[in-house]
mmCIF file of C-alpha atoms in Angstrom:
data_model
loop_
_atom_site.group_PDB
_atom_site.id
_atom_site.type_symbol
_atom_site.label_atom_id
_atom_site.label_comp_id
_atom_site.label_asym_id
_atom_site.label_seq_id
_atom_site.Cartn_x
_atom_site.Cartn_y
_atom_site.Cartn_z
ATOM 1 C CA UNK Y 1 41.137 -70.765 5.906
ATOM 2 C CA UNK Y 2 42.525 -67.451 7.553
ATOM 3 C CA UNK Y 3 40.564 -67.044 10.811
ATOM 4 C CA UNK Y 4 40.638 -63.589 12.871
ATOM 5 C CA UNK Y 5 38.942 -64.031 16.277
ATOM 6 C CA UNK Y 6 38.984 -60.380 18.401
ATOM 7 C CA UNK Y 7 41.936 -58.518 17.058
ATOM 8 C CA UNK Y 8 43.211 -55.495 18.443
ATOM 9 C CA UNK Y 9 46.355 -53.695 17.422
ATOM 10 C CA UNK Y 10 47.708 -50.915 19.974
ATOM 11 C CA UNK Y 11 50.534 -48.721 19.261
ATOM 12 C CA UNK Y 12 51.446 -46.395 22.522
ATOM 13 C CA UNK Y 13 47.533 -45.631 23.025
ATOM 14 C CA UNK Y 14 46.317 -45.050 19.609
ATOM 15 C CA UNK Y 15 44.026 -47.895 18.190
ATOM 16 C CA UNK Y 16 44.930 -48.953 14.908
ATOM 17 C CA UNK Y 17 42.706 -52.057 14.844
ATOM 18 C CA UNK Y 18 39.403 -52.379 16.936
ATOM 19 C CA UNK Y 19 38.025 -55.834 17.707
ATOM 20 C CA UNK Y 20 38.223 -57.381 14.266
ATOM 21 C CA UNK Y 21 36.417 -60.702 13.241
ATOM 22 C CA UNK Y 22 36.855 -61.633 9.940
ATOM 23 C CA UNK Y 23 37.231 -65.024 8.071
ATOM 24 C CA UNK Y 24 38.967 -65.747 4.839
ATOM 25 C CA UNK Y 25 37.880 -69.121 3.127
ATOM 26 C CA UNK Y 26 40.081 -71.371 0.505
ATOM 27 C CA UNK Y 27 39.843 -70.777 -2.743
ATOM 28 C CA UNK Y 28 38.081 -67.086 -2.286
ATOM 29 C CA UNK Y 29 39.175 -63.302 -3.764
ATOM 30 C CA UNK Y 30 38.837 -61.000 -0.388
ATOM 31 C CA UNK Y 31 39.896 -57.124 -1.063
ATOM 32 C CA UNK Y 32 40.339 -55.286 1.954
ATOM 33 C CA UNK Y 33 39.422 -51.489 1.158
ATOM 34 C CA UNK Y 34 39.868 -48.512 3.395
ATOM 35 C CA UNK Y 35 41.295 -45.212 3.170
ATOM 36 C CA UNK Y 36 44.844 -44.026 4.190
ATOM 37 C CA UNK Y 37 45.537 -44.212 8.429
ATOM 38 C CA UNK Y 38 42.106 -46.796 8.143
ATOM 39 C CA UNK Y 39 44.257 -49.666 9.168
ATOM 40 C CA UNK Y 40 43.768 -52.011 6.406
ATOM 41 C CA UNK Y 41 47.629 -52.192 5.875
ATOM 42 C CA UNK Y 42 47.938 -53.083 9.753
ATOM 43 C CA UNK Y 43 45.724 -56.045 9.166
ATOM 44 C CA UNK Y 44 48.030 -57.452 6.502
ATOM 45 C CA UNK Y 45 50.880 -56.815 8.409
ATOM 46 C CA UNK Y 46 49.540 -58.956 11.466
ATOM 47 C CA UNK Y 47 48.125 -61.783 8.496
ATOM 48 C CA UNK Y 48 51.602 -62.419 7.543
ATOM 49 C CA UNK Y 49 53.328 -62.137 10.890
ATOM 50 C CA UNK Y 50 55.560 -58.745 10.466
ATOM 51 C CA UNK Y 51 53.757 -57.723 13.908
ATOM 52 C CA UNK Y 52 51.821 -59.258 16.710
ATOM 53 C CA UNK Y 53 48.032 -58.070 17.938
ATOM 54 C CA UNK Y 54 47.331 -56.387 20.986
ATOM 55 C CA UNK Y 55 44.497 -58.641 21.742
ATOM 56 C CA UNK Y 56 43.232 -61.484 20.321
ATOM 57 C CA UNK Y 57 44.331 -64.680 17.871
ATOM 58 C CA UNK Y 58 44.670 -64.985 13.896
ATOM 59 C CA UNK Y 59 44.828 -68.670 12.565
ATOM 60 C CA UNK Y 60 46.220 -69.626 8.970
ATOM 61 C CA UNK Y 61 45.042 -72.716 8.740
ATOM 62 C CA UNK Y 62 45.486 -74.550 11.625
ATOM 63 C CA UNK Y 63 48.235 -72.473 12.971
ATOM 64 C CA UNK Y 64 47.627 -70.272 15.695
ATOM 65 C CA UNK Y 65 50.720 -67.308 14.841
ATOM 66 C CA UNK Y 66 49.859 -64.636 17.467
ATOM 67 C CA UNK Y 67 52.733 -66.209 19.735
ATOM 68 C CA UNK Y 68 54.747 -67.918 17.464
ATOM 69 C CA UNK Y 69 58.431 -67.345 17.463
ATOM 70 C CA UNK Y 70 60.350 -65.527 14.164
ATOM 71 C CA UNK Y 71 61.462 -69.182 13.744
ATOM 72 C CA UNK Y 72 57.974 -70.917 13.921
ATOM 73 C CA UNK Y 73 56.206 -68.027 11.670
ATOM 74 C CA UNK Y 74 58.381 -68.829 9.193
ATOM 75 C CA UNK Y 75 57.815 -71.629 8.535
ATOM 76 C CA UNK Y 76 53.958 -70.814 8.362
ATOM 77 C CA UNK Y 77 55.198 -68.108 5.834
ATOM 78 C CA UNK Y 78 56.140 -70.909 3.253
ATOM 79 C CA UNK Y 79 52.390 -71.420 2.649
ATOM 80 C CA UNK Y 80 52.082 -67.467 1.519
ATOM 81 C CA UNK Y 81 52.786 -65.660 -1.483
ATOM 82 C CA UNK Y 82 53.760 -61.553 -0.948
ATOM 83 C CA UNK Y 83 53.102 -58.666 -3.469
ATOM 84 C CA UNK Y 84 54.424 -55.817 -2.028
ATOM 85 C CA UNK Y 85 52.898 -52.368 -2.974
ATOM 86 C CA UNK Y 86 56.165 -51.236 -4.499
ATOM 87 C CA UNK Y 87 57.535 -54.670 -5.830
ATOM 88 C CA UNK Y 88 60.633 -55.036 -3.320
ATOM 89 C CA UNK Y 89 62.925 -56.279 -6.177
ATOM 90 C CA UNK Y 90 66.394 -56.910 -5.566
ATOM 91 C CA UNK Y 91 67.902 -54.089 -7.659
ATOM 92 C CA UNK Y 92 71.490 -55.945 -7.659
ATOM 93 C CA UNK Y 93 69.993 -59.181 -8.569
ATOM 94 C CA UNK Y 94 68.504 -59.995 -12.339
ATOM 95 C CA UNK Y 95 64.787 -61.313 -12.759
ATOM 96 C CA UNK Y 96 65.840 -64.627 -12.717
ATOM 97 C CA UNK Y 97 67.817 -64.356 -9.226
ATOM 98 C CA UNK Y 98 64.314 -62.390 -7.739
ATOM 99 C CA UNK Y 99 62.350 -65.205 -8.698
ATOM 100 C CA UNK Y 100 64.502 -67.930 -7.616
ATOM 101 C CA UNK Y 101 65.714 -66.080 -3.596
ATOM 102 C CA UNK Y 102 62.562 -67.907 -1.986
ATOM 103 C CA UNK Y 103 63.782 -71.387 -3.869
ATOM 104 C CA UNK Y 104 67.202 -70.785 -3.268
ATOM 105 C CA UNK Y 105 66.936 -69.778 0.621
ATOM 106 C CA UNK Y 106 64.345 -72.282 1.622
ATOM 107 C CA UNK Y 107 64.850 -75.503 0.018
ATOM 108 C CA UNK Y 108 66.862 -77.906 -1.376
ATOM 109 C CA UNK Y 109 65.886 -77.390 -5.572
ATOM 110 C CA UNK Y 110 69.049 -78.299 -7.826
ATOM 111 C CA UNK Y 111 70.173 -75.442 -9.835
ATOM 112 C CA UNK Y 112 68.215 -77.254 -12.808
ATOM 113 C CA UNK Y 113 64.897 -77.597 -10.958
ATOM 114 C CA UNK Y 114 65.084 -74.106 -9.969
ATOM 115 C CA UNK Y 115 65.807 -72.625 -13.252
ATOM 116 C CA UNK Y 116 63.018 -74.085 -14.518
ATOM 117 C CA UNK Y 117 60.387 -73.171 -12.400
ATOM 118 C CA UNK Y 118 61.208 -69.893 -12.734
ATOM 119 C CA UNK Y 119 60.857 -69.940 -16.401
ATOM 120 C CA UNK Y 120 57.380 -71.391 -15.651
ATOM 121 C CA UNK Y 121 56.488 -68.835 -13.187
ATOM 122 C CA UNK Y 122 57.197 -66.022 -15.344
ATOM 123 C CA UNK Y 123 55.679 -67.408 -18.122
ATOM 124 C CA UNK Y 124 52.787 -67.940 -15.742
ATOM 125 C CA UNK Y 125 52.310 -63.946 -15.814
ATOM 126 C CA UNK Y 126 53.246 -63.194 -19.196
ATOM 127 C CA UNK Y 127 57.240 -61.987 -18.817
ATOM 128 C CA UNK Y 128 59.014 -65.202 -21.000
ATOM 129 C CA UNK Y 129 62.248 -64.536 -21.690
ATOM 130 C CA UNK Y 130 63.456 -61.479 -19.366
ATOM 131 C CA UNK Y 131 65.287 -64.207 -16.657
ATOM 132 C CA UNK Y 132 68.393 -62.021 -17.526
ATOM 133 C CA UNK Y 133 67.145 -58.315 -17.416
ATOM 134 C CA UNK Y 134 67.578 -56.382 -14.272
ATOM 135 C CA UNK Y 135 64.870 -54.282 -12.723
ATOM 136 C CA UNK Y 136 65.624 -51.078 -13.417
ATOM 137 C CA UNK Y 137 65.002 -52.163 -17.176
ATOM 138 C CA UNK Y 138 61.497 -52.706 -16.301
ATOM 139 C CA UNK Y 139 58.300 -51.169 -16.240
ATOM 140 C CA UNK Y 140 56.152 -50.158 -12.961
ATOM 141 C CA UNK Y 141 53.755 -53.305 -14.761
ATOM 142 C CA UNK Y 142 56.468 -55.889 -15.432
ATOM 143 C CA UNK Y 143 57.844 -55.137 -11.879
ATOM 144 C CA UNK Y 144 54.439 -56.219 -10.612
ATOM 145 C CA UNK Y 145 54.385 -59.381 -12.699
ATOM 146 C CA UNK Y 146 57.827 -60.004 -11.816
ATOM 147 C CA UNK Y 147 56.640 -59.653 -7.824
ATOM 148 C CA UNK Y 148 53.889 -61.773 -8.670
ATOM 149 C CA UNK Y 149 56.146 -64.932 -10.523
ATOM 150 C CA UNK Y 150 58.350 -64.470 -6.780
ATOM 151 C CA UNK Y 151 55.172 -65.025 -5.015
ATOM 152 C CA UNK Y 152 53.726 -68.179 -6.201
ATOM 153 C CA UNK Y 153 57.320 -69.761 -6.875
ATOM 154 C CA UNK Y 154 56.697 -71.852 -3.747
ATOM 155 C CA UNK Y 155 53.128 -72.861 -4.401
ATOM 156 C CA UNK Y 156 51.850 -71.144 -1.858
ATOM 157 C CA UNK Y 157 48.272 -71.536 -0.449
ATOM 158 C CA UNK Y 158 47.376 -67.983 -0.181
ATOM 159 C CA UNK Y 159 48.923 -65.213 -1.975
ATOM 160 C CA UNK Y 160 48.884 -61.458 -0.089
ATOM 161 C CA UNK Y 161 48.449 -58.119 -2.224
ATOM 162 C CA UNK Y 162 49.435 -54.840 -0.734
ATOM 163 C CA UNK Y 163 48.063 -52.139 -2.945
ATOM 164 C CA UNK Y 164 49.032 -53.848 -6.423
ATOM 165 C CA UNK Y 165 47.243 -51.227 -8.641
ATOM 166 C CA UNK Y 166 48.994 -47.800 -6.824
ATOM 167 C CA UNK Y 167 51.650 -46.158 -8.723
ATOM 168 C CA UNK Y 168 49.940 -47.732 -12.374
ATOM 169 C CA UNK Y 169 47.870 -46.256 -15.113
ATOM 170 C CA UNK Y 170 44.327 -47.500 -15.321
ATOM 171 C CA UNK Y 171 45.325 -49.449 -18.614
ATOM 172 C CA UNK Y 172 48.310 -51.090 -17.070
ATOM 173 C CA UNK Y 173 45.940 -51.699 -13.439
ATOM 174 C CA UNK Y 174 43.430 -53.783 -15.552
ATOM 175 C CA UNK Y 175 45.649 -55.312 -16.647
ATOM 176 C CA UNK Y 176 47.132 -56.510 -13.371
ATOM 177 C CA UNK Y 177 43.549 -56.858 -12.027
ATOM 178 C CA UNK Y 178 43.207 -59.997 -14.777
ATOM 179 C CA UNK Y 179 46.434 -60.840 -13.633
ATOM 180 C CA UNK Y 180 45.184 -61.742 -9.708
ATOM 181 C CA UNK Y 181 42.114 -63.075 -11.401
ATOM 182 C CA UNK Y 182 43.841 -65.473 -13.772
ATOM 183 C CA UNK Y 183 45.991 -66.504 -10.884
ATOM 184 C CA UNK Y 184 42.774 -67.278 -8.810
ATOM 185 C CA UNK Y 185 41.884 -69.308 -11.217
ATOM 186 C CA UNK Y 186 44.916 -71.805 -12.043
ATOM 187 C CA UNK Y 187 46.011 -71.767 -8.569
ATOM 188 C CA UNK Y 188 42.714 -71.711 -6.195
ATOM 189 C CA UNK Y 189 44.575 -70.405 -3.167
ATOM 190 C CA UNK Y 190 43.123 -67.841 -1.204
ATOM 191 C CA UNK Y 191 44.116 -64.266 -2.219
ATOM 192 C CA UNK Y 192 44.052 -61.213 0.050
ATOM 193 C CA UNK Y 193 44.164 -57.646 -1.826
ATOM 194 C CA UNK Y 194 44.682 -54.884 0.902
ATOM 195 C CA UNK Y 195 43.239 -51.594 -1.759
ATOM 196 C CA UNK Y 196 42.000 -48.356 -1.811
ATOM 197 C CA UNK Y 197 40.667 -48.834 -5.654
ATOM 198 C CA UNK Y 198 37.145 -49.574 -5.301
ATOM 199 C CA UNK Y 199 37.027 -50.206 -8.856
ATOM 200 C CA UNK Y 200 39.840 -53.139 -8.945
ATOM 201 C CA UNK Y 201 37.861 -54.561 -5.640
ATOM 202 C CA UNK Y 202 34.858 -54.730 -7.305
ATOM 203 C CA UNK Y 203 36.283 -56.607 -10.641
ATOM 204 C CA UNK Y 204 38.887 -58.908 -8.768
ATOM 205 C CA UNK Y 205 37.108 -60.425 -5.350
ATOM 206 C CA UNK Y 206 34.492 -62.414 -4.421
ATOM 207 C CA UNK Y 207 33.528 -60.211 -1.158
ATOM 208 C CA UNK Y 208 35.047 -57.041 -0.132
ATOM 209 C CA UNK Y 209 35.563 -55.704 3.180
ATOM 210 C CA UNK Y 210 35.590 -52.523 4.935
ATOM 211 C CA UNK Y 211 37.828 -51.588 7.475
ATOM 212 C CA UNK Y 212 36.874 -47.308 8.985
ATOM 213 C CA UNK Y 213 39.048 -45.917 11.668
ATOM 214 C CA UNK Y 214 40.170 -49.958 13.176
ATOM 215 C CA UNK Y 215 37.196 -50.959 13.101
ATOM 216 C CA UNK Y 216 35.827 -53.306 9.981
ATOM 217 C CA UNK Y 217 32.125 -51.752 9.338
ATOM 218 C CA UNK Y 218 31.064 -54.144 6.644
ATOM 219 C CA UNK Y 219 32.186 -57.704 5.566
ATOM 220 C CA UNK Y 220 29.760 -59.263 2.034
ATOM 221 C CA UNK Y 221 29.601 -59.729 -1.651
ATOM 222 C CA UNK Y 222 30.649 -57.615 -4.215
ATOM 223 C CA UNK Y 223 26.611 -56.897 -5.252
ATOM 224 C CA UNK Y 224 25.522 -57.150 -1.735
ATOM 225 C CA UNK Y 225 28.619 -54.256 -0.593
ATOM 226 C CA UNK Y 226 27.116 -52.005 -3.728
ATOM 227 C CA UNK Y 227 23.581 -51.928 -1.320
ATOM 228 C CA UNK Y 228 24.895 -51.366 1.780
ATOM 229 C CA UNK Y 229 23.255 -48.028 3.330
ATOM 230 C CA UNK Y 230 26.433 -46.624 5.611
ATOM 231 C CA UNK Y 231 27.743 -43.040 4.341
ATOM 232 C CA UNK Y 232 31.282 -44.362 4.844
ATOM 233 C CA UNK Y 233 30.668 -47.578 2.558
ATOM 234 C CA UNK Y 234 28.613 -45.311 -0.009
ATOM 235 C CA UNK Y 235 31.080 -42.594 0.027
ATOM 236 C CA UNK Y 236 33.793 -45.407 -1.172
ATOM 237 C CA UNK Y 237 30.867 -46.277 -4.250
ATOM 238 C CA UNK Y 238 31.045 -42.513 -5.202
ATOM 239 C CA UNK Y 239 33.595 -43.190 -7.785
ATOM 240 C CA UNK Y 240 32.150 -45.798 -9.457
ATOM 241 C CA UNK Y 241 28.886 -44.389 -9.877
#
């Protein structure tokens, strides 16, 4: 379980995040949605450890990371999975090699071992075959699945999404929507998908939550978040309707 106990995020004197409470439980689809500046992204950034709060103490699982050292949050890191928004493919290194970096840095897998798992990853999201192609012979879509095989190489207990629909057609987005939903499924980790596609939220998680100017205005279930009377949440609902 990811645990957020009265997290504030301070840069200079502007308040990005305002006394957030929120908790994440195994096995459950949360989308954080908010629109650009909201602070959603800062949220994901302090999940995973790329910055410390202000105030306050996140816990993923029973580690405390608030404090920890570079050193120490790695470790913790082993037990996530990253999508970035834009991929963050090695453009010099094949499919294969992008896949395997997290295997290859971090433990102790025989060439073999590795090899194969990333065969089973990427068959995992539907790429077979395409261990040898580089990215720039890929499509915005394949890049995502290819992001998505680097992410759960490592088994990881909860997989992070930064914005994986931006950038894609609504064909290709459903398609990656399924995607996070089929990987709920086989892997029953807890997945975080920081959006600003209410649509995707709405199809992918099991709760949604809001996060307005820092401050999160609504936490609750996909039908219960549709009958929620706050302008800012209904305004979000607007393109749905």
């Amino acid at each position: 379980m990811i645990k957020i106990k009265n997290v504030s995020k301070y840069f200079g004197e502007k308040a990005a995040l305002k006394n957030i409470n929120l908790e994440i439980y195994d096995g459950e689809t949360l989308a954080i949605i908010g629109g650009s500046g909201s602070g959603k992204s800062t949220l994901l950034r302090l999940m995973i450890g790329l910055i410390q709060p202000s105030e306050g103490e996140i816990w993923i699982g029973d580690d405390e990371i608030s404090k920890m050292t570079e050193e120490q949050i790695t470790k913790v890191r082993l037990k996530m999975g990253m999508v970035f928004q834009y991929s963050a493919l090695f453009d010099s290194m094949s499919v294969g090699e992008n896949v395997a970096f997290g295997l290859v840095e971090h433990t102790k897998l025989s060439e073999s071992e590795i090899k194969k798992i990333v065969r089973e990853k990427l068959k995992q999201v539907g790429l077979e075959g395409v261990e040898n192609l580089m990215p720039n012979e890929l499509s915005g879509g394949m890049k995502k699945r290819v992001s998505l095989a680097r992410a759960i190489a490592f088994e990881p207990e909860i997989i992070f999404y930064d914005e994986p629909s931006s950038g894609l057609d609504p064909i290709m987005t459903n398609k990656i929507d399924e995607l996070i939903i089929e990987t709920q499924r086989a892997l029953k980790v807890i997945s975080v998908v920081v959006t600003h596609d209410m649509v995707s939220a709405c199809r992918i998680a099991n709760r949604i939550a809001m996060i307005y100017n820092g401050a999160l205005i609504a936490v609750d279930t996909v039908e219960n978040f549709k009958k929620i009377n706050d302008p800012r949440v209904k305004e979000f609902f607007r393109v749905i309707d």
